[in-house]
PDB file of C-alpha atoms in Angstrom:
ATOM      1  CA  UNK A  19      -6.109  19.878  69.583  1.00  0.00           C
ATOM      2  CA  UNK A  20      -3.407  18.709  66.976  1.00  0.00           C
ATOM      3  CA  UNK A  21      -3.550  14.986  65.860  1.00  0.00           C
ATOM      4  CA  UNK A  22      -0.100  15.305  66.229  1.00  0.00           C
ATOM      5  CA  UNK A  23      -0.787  15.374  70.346  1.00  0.00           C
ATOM      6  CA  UNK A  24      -3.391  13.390  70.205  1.00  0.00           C
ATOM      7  CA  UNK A  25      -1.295  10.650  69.286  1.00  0.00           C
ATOM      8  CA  UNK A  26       1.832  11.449  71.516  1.00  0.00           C
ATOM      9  CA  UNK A  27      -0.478  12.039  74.752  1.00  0.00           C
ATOM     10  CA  UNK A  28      -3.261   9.462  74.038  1.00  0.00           C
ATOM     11  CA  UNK A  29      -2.745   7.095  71.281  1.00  0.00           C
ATOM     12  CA  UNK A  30       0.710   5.793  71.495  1.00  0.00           C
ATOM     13  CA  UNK A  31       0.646   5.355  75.501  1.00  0.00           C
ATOM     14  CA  UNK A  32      -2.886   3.619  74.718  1.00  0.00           C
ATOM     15  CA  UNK A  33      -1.269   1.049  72.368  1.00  0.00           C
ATOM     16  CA  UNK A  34       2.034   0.606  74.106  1.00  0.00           C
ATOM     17  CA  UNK A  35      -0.140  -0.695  77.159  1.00  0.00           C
ATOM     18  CA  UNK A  36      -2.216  -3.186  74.966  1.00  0.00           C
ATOM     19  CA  UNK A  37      -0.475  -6.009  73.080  1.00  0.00           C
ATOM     20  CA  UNK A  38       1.014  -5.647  70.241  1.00  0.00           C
ATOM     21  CA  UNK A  39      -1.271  -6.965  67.812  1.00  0.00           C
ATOM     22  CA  UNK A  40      -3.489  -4.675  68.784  1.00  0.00           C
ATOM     23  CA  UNK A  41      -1.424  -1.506  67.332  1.00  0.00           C
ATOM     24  CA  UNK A  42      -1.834  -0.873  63.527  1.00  0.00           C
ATOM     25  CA  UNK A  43      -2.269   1.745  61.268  1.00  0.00           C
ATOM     26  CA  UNK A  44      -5.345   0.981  60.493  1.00  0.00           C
ATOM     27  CA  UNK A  45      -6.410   1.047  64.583  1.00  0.00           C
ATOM     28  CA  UNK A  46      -4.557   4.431  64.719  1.00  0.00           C
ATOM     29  CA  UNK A  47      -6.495   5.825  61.517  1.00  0.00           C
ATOM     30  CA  UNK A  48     -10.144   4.648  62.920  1.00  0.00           C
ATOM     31  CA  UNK A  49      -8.932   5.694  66.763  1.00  0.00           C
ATOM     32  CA  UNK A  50      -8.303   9.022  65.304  1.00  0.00           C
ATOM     33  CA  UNK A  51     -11.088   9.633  62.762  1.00  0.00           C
ATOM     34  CA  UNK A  52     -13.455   8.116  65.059  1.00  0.00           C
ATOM     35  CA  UNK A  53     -12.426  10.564  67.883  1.00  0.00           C
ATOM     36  CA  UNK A  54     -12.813  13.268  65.094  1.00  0.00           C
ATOM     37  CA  UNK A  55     -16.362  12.227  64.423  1.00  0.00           C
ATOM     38  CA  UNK A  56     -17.437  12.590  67.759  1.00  0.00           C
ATOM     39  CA  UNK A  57     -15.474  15.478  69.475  1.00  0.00           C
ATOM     40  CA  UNK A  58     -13.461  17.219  67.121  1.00  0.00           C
ATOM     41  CA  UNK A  59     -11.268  16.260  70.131  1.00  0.00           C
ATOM     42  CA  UNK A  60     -12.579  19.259  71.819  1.00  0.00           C
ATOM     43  CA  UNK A  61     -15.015  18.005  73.949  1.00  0.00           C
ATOM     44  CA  UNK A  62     -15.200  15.181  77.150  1.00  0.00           C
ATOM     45  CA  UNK A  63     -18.416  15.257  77.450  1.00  0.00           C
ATOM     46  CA  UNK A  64     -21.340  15.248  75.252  1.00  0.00           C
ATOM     47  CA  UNK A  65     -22.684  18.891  74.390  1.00  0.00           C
ATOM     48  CA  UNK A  66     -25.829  19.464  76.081  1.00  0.00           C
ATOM     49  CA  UNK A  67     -24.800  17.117  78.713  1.00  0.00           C
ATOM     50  CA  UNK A  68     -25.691  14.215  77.277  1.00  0.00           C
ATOM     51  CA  UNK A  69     -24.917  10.834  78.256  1.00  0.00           C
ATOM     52  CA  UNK A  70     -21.171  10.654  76.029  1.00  0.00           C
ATOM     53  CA  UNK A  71     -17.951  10.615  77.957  1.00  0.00           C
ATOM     54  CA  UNK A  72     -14.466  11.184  76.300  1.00  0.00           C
ATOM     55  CA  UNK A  73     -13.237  12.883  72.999  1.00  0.00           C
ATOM     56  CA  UNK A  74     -14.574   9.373  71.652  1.00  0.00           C
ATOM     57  CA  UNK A  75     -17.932   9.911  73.597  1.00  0.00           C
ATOM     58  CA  UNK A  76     -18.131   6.638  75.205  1.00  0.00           C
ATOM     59  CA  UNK A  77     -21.894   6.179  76.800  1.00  0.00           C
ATOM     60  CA  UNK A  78     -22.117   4.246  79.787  1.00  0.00           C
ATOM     61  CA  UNK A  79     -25.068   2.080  78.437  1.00  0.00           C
ATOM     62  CA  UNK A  80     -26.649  -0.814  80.227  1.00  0.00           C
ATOM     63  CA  UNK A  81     -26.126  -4.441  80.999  1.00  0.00           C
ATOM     64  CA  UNK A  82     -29.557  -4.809  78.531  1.00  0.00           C
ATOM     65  CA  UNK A  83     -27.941  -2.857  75.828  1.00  0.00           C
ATOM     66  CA  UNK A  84     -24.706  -4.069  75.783  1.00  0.00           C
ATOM     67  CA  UNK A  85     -23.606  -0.662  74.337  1.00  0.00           C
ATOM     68  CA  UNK A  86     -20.832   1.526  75.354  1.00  0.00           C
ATOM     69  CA  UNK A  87     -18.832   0.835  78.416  1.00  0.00           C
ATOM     70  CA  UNK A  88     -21.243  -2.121  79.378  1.00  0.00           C
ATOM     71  CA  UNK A  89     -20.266  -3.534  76.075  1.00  0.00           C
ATOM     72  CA  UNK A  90     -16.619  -3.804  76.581  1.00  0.00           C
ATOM     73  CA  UNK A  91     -16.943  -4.872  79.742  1.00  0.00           C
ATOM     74  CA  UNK A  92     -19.450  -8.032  79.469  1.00  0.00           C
ATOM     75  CA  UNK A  93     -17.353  -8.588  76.033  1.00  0.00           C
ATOM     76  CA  UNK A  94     -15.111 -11.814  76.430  1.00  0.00           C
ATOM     77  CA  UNK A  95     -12.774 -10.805  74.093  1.00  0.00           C
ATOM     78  CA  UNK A  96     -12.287  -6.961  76.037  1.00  0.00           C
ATOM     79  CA  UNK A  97     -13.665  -7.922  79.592  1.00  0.00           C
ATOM     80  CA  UNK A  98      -9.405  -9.476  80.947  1.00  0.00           C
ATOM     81  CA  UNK A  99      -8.279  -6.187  79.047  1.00  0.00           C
ATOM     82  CA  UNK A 100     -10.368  -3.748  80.536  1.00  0.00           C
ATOM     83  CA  UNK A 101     -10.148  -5.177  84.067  1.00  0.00           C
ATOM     84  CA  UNK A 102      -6.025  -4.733  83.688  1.00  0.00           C
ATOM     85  CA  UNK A 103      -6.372  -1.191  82.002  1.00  0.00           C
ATOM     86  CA  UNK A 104      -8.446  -0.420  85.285  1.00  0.00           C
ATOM     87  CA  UNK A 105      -6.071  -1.750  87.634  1.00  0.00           C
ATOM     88  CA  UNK A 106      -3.393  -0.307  85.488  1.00  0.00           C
ATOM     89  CA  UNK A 107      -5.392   3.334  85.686  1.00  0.00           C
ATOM     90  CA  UNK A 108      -6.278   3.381  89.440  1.00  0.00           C
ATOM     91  CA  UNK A 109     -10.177   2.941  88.527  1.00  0.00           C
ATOM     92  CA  UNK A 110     -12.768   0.239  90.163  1.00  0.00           C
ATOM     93  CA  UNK A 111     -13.644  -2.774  87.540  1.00  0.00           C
ATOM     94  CA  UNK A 112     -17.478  -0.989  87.109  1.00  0.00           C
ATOM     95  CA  UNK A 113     -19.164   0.381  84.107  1.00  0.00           C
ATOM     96  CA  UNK A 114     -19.903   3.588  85.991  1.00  0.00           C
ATOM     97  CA  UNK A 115     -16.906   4.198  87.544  1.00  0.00           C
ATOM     98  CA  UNK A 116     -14.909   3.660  84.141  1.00  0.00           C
ATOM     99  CA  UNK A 117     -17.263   5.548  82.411  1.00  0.00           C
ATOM    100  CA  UNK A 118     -16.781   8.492  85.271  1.00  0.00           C
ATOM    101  CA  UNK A 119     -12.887   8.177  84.872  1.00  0.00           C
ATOM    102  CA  UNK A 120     -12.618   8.574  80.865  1.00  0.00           C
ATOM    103  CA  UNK A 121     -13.933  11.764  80.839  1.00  0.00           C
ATOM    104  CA  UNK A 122     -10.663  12.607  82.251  1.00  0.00           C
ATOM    105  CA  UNK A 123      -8.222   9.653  81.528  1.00  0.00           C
ATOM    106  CA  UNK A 124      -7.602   9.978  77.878  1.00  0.00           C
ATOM    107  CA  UNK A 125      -5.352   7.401  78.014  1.00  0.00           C
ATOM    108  CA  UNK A 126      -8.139   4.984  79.457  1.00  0.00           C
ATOM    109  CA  UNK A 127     -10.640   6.329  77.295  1.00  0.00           C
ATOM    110  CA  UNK A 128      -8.479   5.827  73.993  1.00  0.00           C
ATOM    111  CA  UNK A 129      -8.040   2.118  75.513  1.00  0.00           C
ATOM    112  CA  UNK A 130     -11.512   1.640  75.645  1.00  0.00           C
ATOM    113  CA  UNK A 131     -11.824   2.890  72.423  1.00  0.00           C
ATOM    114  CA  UNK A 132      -9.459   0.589  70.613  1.00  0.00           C
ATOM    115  CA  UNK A 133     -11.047  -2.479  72.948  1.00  0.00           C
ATOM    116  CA  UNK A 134     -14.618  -1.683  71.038  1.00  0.00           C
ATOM    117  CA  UNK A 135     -13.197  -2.049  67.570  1.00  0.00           C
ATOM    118  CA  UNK A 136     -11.145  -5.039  68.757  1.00  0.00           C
ATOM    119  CA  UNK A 137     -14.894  -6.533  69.452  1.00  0.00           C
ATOM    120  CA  UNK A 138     -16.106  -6.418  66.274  1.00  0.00           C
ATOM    121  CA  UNK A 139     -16.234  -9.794  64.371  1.00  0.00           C
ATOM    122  CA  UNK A 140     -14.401  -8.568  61.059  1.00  0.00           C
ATOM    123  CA  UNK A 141     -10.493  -6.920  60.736  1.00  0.00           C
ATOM    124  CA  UNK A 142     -10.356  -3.191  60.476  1.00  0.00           C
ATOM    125  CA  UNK A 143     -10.669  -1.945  56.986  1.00  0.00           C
ATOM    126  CA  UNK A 144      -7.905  -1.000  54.977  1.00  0.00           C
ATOM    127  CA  UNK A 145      -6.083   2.116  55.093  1.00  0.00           C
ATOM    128  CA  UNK A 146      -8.113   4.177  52.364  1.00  0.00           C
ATOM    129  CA  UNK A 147     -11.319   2.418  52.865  1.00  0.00           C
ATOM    130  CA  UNK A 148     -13.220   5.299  53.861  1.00  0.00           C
ATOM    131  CA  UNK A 149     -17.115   3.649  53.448  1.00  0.00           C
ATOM    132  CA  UNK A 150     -15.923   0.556  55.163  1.00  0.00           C
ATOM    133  CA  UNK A 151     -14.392   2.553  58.346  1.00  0.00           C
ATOM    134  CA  UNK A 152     -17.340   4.336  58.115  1.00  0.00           C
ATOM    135  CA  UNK A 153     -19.444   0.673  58.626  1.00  0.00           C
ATOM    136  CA  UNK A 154     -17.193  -0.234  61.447  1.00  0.00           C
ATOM    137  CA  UNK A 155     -17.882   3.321  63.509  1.00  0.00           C
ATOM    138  CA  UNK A 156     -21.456   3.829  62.515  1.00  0.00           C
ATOM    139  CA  UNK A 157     -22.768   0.412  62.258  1.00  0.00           C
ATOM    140  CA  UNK A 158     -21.194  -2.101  63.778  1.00  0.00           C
ATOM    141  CA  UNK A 159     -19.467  -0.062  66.754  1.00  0.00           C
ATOM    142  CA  UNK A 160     -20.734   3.062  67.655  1.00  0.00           C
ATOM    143  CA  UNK A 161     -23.801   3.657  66.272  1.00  0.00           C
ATOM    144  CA  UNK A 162     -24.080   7.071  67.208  1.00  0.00           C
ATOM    145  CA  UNK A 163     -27.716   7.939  67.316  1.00  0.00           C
ATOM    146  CA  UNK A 164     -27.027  11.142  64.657  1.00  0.00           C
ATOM    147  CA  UNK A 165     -24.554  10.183  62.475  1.00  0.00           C
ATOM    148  CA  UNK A 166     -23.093  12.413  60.128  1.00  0.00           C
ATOM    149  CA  UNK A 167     -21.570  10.654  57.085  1.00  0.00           C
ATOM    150  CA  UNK A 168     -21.121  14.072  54.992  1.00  0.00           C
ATOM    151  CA  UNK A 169     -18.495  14.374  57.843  1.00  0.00           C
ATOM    152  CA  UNK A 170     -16.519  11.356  58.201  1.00  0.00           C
ATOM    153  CA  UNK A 171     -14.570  11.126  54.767  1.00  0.00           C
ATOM    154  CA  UNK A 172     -13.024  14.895  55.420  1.00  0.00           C
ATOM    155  CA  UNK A 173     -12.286  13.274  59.500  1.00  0.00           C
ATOM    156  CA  UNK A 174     -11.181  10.245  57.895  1.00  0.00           C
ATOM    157  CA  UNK A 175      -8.156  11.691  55.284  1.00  0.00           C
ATOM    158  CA  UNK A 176      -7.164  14.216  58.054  1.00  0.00           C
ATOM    159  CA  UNK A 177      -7.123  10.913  60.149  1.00  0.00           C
ATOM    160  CA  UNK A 178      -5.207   8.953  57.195  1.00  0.00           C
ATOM    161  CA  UNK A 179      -3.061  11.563  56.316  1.00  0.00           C
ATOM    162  CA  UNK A 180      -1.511  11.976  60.396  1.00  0.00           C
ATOM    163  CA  UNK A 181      -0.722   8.446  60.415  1.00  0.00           C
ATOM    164  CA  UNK A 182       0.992   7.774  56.745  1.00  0.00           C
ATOM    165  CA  UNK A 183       3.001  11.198  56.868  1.00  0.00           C
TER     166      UNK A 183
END
């Protein structure tokens, strides 16, 4: 898929619904690099049907783990704005059913998305700061459980490039 229609279909509608703080270039750089990283933007679901959901393979994780969809919705700083993107979306207040609906809903997934990073303790990195995007996604965020960093500075300029042109 081209960024270009990743960010008319998913990314813009995304940020228009959250508040307006929330959209920068820097969030539209990771959202996109990120989504690179994980799906090429190909694929909703995890290859070998694995527990990911969404081109930014979203896991449902557990209460416990506080990972994936769990974690932005126990979050206090995501829970208000998840609960509104659901009612907003059509789609019960539950990790599983949210988790069901984003494999689909790329507008709700790409919400979900953007309400992770918001989690995080520290401001997004600066546009150009590859290795400390990189520590946002793969440490602090997503931690997929096979990252591929030889990947994510090629994902990242394509990224960077889309949203400064």
């Amino acid at each position: 898929m081209e960024l270009s229609t990743v960010v008319a279909t998913m990314i813009n509608p995304a940020l228009a619904w959250l508040p307006k703080h929330m959209d920068s270039p820097q969030a539209r750089v990771m959202l996109l690099a990120i989504g690179l990283q994980e799906s090429k933007f190909l694929h909703r679901r995890q290859l070998g049907n694995g527990p990911a959901r969404s081109f930014w393979q979203f896991e449902n994780g557990t209460r416990a783990s506080r990972g994936g969809v769990w974690g932005i919705y126990l979050h206090p700083q995501s829970r208000d704005l998840l609960r509104a993107a659901c009612v907003a979306h059509s789609v019960a207040f539950e990790p599983r059913a949210i988790w069901v609906a984003i494999e689909h809903n790329d507008v709700l997934a790409c919400i979900c998305a953007r309400l992770l990073l918001w989690t995080d303790v520290f401001r997004l990195p600066a546009l150009g700061n590859v290795w400390g995007a990189w520590e946002l996604y793969a440490e602090r965020t997503w931690n997929p459980g096979k990252p591929h960093p030889e990947t994510w500075p090629g994902y990242y300029a394509q990224a960077l490039a889309e949203v400064t042109a």
